[in-house]
């Protein structure tokens, strides 16, 4: 699932962003922001509602570690 969020979503977003925005800086910002790791807010919400806190924490850690590789890949292959 982390690979889908970090690589597939930016790939799907790229043609839409290119169609809607002519400025490459805006397109790059949109695509890179979609390829960012899961925010820690997910863990805060799961704690507040006492649902799947360990799963949410694992997701944040996994996507953060994977993003060390995927963010440069998104930049190199999709935006260069």
Tab-separated table of N, CA and C in Angstrom:
chain	number	residue	atom	x	y	z
A	1	UNK	N	0.807	-1.192	0.000
A	1	UNK	CA	0.000	0.000	0.000
A	1	UNK	C	0.854	1.261	0.000
A	2	UNK	N	1.994	1.217	0.669
A	2	UNK	CA	2.846	2.409	0.722
A	2	UNK	C	3.346	2.765	-0.673
A	3	UNK	N	3.644	1.748	-1.475
A	3	UNK	CA	4.107	2.001	-2.838
A	3	UNK	C	3.040	2.658	-3.698
A	4	UNK	N	1.805	2.284	-3.461
A	4	UNK	CA	0.716	2.902	-4.208
A	4	UNK	C	0.631	4.385	-3.875
A	5	UNK	N	0.675	4.695	-2.582
A	5	UNK	CA	0.575	6.087	-2.168
A	5	UNK	C	1.767	6.905	-2.629
A	6	UNK	N	2.942	6.334	-2.553
A	6	UNK	CA	4.150	7.110	-2.817
A	6	UNK	C	4.548	7.164	-4.288
A	7	UNK	N	4.137	6.201	-5.097
A	7	UNK	CA	4.535	6.191	-6.510
A	7	UNK	C	3.369	6.252	-7.496
A	8	UNK	N	2.326	5.486	-7.233
A	8	UNK	CA	1.227	5.398	-8.197
A	8	UNK	C	0.386	6.672	-8.198
A	9	UNK	N	0.066	7.200	-7.032
A	9	UNK	CA	-0.733	8.422	-6.977
A	9	UNK	C	-0.053	9.593	-7.688
A	10	UNK	N	1.247	9.828	-7.473
A	10	UNK	CA	1.879	10.909	-8.253
A	10	UNK	C	1.856	10.645	-9.759
A	11	UNK	N	2.006	9.389	-10.144
A	11	UNK	CA	1.963	9.042	-11.566
A	11	UNK	C	0.587	9.334	-12.159
A	12	UNK	N	-0.463	9.028	-11.411
A	12	UNK	CA	-1.815	9.301	-11.885
A	12	UNK	C	-2.130	10.799	-11.874
A	13	UNK	N	-1.536	11.511	-10.953
A	13	UNK	CA	-1.792	12.938	-10.813
A	13	UNK	C	-1.075	13.770	-11.873
A	14	UNK	N	0.049	13.299	-12.365
A	14	UNK	CA	0.872	14.077	-13.288
A	14	UNK	C	0.118	14.519	-14.544
A	15	UNK	N	-0.562	13.640	-15.274
A	15	UNK	CA	-1.255	14.120	-16.471
A	15	UNK	C	-2.381	15.101	-16.160
A	16	UNK	N	-3.052	14.900	-15.032
A	16	UNK	CA	-4.126	15.823	-14.650
A	16	UNK	C	-3.552	17.199	-14.345
A	17	UNK	N	-2.449	17.221	-13.586
A	17	UNK	CA	-1.817	18.497	-13.246
A	17	UNK	C	-1.265	19.187	-14.489
A	18	UNK	N	-0.702	18.415	-15.410
A	18	UNK	CA	-0.197	19.005	-16.652
A	18	UNK	C	-1.322	19.598	-17.491
A	19	UNK	N	-2.466	18.967	-17.452
A	19	UNK	CA	-3.615	19.469	-18.204
A	19	UNK	C	-4.174	20.757	-17.585
A	20	UNK	N	-4.228	20.799	-16.249
A	20	UNK	CA	-4.855	21.931	-15.576
A	20	UNK	C	-3.948	23.142	-15.404
A	21	UNK	N	-2.641	22.904	-15.247
A	21	UNK	CA	-1.727	23.998	-14.932
A	21	UNK	C	-0.577	24.041	-15.936
A	22	UNK	N	-0.387	25.150	-16.623
A	22	UNK	CA	0.714	25.243	-17.594
A	22	UNK	C	2.077	25.478	-16.940
A	23	UNK	N	2.091	25.970	-15.715
A	23	UNK	CA	3.347	26.293	-15.036
A	23	UNK	C	3.995	25.026	-14.473
A	24	UNK	N	5.230	24.697	-14.900
A	24	UNK	CA	5.882	23.469	-14.415
A	24	UNK	C	6.199	23.499	-12.920
A	25	UNK	N	6.341	24.672	-12.340
A	25	UNK	CA	6.598	24.754	-10.898
A	25	UNK	C	5.359	24.303	-10.113
A	26	UNK	N	4.205	24.726	-10.563
A	26	UNK	CA	2.958	24.310	-9.904
A	26	UNK	C	2.751	22.810	-10.073
A	27	UNK	N	2.991	22.298	-11.265
A	27	UNK	CA	2.845	20.854	-11.517
A	27	UNK	C	3.796	20.071	-10.621
A	28	UNK	N	5.047	20.513	-10.548
A	28	UNK	CA	6.019	19.830	-9.687
A	28	UNK	C	5.620	19.852	-8.232
A	29	UNK	N	5.113	20.983	-7.766
A	29	UNK	CA	4.677	21.086	-6.373
A	29	UNK	C	3.519	20.147	-6.079
A	30	UNK	N	2.573	20.076	-6.997
A	30	UNK	CA	1.414	19.198	-6.803
A	30	UNK	C	1.836	17.733	-6.780
A	31	UNK	N	2.634	17.337	-7.752
A	31	UNK	CA	3.032	15.924	-7.852
A	31	UNK	C	3.890	15.520	-6.658
A	32	UNK	N	4.831	16.365	-6.273
A	32	UNK	CA	5.662	16.022	-5.112
A	32	UNK	C	4.855	15.990	-3.820
A	33	UNK	N	3.909	16.897	-3.665
A	33	UNK	CA	3.116	16.892	-2.429
A	33	UNK	C	2.224	15.663	-2.336
A	34	UNK	N	1.747	15.169	-3.468
A	34	UNK	CA	0.942	13.944	-3.447
A	34	UNK	C	1.814	12.731	-3.116
A	35	UNK	N	3.091	12.792	-3.450
A	35	UNK	CA	3.988	11.677	-3.169
A	35	UNK	C	4.642	11.720	-1.795
A	36	UNK	N	4.183	12.602	-0.926
A	36	UNK	CA	4.767	12.711	0.415
A	36	UNK	C	4.232	11.605	1.326
A	37	UNK	N	4.971	11.313	2.397
A	37	UNK	CA	4.524	10.256	3.314
A	37	UNK	C	3.274	10.656	4.090
A	38	UNK	N	2.652	9.658	4.698
A	38	UNK	CA	1.456	9.879	5.507
A	38	UNK	C	1.775	10.794	6.677
A	39	UNK	N	0.915	11.745	6.928
A	39	UNK	CA	1.150	12.717	8.003
A	39	UNK	C	0.897	12.093	9.370
A	40	UNK	N	1.563	12.641	10.360
A	40	UNK	CA	1.407	12.117	11.722
A	40	UNK	C	0.028	12.426	12.299
A	41	UNK	N	-0.738	13.266	11.634
A	41	UNK	CA	-2.094	13.577	12.088
A	41	UNK	C	-2.961	12.316	12.135
A	42	UNK	N	-2.640	11.349	11.287
A	42	UNK	CA	-3.380	10.081	11.273
A	42	UNK	C	-3.278	9.395	12.635
A	43	UNK	N	-2.083	9.413	13.209
A	43	UNK	CA	-1.881	8.791	14.513
A	43	UNK	C	-2.660	9.549	15.589
A	44	UNK	N	-2.661	10.865	15.519
A	44	UNK	CA	-3.398	11.658	16.511
A	44	UNK	C	-4.899	11.373	16.454
A	45	UNK	N	-5.443	11.264	15.244
A	45	UNK	CA	-6.861	10.933	15.119
A	45	UNK	C	-7.152	9.520	15.611
A	46	UNK	N	-6.272	8.580	15.305
A	46	UNK	CA	-6.522	7.212	15.758
A	46	UNK	C	-6.440	7.104	17.275
A	47	UNK	N	-5.564	7.901	17.899
A	47	UNK	CA	-5.524	7.920	19.363
A	47	UNK	C	-6.784	8.561	19.935
A	48	UNK	N	-7.229	9.634	19.317
A	48	UNK	CA	-8.409	10.337	19.818
A	48	UNK	C	-9.635	9.425	19.789
A	49	UNK	N	-9.781	8.655	18.717
A	49	UNK	CA	-10.943	7.776	18.583
A	49	UNK	C	-10.653	6.334	19.014
A	50	UNK	N	-9.461	6.093	19.553
A	50	UNK	CA	-9.037	4.786	20.063
A	50	UNK	C	-9.264	3.655	19.058
A	51	UNK	N	-8.779	3.884	17.834
A	51	UNK	CA	-8.914	2.902	16.755
A	51	UNK	C	-7.571	2.695	16.071
A	52	UNK	N	-7.086	1.474	16.042
A	52	UNK	CA	-5.929	1.074	15.233
A	52	UNK	C	-4.709	1.997	15.360
A	53	UNK	N	-4.327	2.318	16.598
A	53	UNK	CA	-3.203	3.235	16.818
A	53	UNK	C	-1.894	2.624	16.311
A	54	UNK	N	-1.674	1.343	16.567
A	54	UNK	CA	-0.433	0.702	16.113
A	54	UNK	C	-0.376	0.632	14.585
A	55	UNK	N	-1.486	0.360	13.951
A	55	UNK	CA	-1.515	0.319	12.483
A	55	UNK	C	-1.223	1.697	11.903
A	56	UNK	N	-1.816	2.725	12.486
A	56	UNK	CA	-1.574	4.088	12.008
A	56	UNK	C	-0.115	4.476	12.206
A	57	UNK	N	0.449	4.135	13.344
A	57	UNK	CA	1.857	4.442	13.600
A	57	UNK	C	2.768	3.703	12.626
A	58	UNK	N	2.457	2.451	12.366
A	58	UNK	CA	3.250	1.675	11.406
A	58	UNK	C	3.176	2.283	10.011
A	59	UNK	N	1.999	2.755	9.633
A	59	UNK	CA	1.842	3.375	8.318
A	59	UNK	C	2.656	4.644	8.180
A	60	UNK	N	2.683	5.448	9.225
A	60	UNK	CA	3.469	6.683	9.191
A	60	UNK	C	4.954	6.361	9.093
A	61	UNK	N	5.414	5.411	9.887
A	61	UNK	CA	6.833	5.048	9.861
A	61	UNK	C	7.208	4.440	8.507
A	62	UNK	N	6.383	3.534	8.004
A	62	UNK	CA	6.676	2.870	6.731
A	62	UNK	C	6.735	3.868	5.581
A	63	UNK	N	5.743	4.744	5.491
A	63	UNK	CA	5.746	5.696	4.378
A	63	UNK	C	6.865	6.721	4.507
A	64	UNK	N	7.230	7.068	5.727
A	64	UNK	CA	8.336	8.013	5.907
A	64	UNK	C	9.656	7.393	5.464
A	65	UNK	N	9.902	6.154	5.851
A	65	UNK	CA	11.147	5.481	5.464
A	65	UNK	C	11.178	5.245	3.947
A	66	UNK	N	10.079	4.786	3.391
A	66	UNK	CA	10.031	4.551	1.939
A	66	UNK	C	10.170	5.841	1.139
A	67	UNK	N	9.692	6.947	1.705
A	67	UNK	CA	9.758	8.210	0.970
A	67	UNK	C	11.190	8.704	0.794
A	68	UNK	N	12.111	8.197	1.591
A	68	UNK	CA	13.517	8.559	1.393
A	68	UNK	C	14.000	8.103	0.011
A	69	UNK	N	13.389	7.064	-0.505
A	69	UNK	CA	13.738	6.559	-1.832
A	69	UNK	C	12.767	7.082	-2.889
A	70	UNK	N	11.478	7.115	-2.569
A	70	UNK	CA	10.485	7.427	-3.591
A	70	UNK	C	10.418	8.905	-3.971
A	71	UNK	N	10.670	9.819	-3.044
A	71	UNK	CA	10.611	11.243	-3.394
A	71	UNK	C	11.665	11.592	-4.443
A	72	UNK	N	12.922	11.171	-4.277
A	72	UNK	CA	13.876	11.430	-5.363
A	72	UNK	C	13.495	10.730	-6.674
A	73	UNK	N	12.924	9.523	-6.589
A	73	UNK	CA	12.500	8.827	-7.810
A	73	UNK	C	11.383	9.576	-8.523
A	74	UNK	N	10.428	10.079	-7.777
A	74	UNK	CA	9.344	10.855	-8.377
A	74	UNK	C	9.909	12.084	-9.055
A	75	UNK	N	10.843	12.738	-8.404
A	75	UNK	CA	11.443	13.932	-9.001
A	75	UNK	C	12.221	13.595	-10.266
A	76	UNK	N	13.027	12.571	-10.207
A	76	UNK	CA	13.891	12.226	-11.348
A	76	UNK	C	13.082	11.747	-12.545
A	77	UNK	N	12.144	10.825	-12.310
A	77	UNK	CA	11.454	10.195	-13.431
A	77	UNK	C	10.230	10.954	-13.915
A	78	UNK	N	9.515	11.622	-13.013
A	78	UNK	CA	8.268	12.266	-13.411
A	78	UNK	C	8.429	13.752	-13.692
A	79	UNK	N	9.378	14.403	-13.044
A	79	UNK	CA	9.442	15.856	-13.127
A	79	UNK	C	10.698	16.374	-13.811
A	80	UNK	N	11.562	15.532	-14.234
A	80	UNK	CA	12.807	15.993	-14.841
A	80	UNK	C	12.716	16.049	-16.338
